[in-house]
CSV table of C-alpha atoms in Angstrom, one decimal:
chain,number,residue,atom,x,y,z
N,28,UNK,CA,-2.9,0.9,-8.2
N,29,UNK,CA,-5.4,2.6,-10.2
N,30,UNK,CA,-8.6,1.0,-10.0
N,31,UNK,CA,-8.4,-1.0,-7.1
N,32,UNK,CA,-11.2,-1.7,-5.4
N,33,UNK,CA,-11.1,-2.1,-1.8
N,34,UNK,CA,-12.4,-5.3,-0.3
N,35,UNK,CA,-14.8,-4.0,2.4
N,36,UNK,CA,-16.9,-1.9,-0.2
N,37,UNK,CA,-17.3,0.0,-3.6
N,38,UNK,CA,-14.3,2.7,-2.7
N,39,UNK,CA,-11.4,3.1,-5.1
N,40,UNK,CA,-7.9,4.5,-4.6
N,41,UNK,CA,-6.1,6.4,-7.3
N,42,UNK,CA,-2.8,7.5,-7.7
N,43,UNK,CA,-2.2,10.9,-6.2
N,44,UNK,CA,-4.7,10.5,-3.5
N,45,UNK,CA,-4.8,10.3,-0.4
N,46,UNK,CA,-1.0,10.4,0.3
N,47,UNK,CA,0.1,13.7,0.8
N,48,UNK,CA,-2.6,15.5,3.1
N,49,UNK,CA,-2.9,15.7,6.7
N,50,UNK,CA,-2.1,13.0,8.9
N,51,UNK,CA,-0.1,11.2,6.5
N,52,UNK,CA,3.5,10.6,8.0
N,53,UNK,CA,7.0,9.0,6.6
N,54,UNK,CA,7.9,4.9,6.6
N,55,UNK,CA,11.2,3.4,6.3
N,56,UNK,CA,10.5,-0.1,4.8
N,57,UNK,CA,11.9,-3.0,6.8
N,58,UNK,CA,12.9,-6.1,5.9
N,59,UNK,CA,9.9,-8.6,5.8
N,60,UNK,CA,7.2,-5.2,5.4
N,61,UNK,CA,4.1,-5.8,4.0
N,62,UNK,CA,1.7,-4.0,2.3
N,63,UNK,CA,-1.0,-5.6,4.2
N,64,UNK,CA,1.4,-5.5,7.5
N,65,UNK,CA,2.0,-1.7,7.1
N,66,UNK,CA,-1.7,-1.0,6.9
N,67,UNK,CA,-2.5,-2.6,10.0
N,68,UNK,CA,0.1,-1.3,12.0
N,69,UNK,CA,-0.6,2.2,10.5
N,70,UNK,CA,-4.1,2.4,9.4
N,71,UNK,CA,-5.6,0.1,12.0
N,72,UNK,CA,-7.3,-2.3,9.5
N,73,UNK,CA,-5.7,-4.3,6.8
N,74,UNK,CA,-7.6,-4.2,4.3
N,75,UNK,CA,-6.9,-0.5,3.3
N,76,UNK,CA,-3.7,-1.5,2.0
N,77,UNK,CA,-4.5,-0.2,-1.5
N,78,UNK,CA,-4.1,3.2,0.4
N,79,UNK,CA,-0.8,2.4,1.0
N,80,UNK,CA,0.5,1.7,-2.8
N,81,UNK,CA,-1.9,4.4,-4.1
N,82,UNK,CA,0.0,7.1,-2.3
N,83,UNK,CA,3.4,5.7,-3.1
N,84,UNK,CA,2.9,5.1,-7.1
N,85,UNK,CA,6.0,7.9,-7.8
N,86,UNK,CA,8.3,5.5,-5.7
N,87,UNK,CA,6.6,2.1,-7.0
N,88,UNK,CA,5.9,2.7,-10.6
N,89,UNK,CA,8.3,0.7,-12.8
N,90,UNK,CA,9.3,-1.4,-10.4
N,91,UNK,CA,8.9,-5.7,-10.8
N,92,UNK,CA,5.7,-6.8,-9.3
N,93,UNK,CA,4.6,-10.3,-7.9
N,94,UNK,CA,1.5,-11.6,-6.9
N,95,UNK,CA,1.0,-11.9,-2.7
N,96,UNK,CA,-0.5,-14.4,-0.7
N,97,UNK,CA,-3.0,-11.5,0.5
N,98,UNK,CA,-3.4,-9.3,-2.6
N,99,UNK,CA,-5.8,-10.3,-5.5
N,100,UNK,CA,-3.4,-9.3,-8.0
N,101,UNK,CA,0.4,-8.7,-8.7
N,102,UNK,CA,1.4,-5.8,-7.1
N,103,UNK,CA,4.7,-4.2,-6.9
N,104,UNK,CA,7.9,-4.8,-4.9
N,105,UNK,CA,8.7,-3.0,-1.6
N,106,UNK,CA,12.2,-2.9,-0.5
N,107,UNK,CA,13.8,-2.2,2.4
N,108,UNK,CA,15.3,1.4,2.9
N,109,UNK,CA,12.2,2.7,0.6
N,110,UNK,CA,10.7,5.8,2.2
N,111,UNK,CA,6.8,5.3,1.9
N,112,UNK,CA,3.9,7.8,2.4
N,113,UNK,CA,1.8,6.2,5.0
N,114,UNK,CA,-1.7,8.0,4.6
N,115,UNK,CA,-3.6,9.7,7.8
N,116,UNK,CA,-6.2,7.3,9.5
């Protein structure tokens, strides 16, 4: 999401970045997948979620969005069978 400011400082995440360079691997979303799940099974810290949607906006853009008991804002929907971009650690 562009803009978002990540909770343990002043670093933002864009679309565009840090998805596609190296490290970064595949993710077939699961039923009951979470944003803030998927970041700590994958970036080690949950809190870099924003990582997570900022490399997927191609897939996410358009789609509903809904606010999450985690997340300070609406963000949008993952479904399972999406194939995410999980950005390098």
């Amino acid at each position: 999401i562009r803009g978002v400011q990540d909770e343990l400082g002043s670093r933002k995440f864009y679309p565009g970045t840090g998805g596609a360079g190296s490290g970064s691997q595949a993710y077939t979303v699961k039923s009951g997948d979470t944003y803030w799940d998927l970041a700590t099974k994958f970036l080690g810290n949950p809190r870099r979620w924003p990582e997570i949607v900022s490399a997927n906006q191609d897939l996410l853009s358009g789609r509903p969005q809904r606010k999450f008991a985690k997340t300070p804002g609406k963000l949008p929907v993952i479904r399972p069978g999406d194939k995410l971009t999980i950005p390098g650690k």
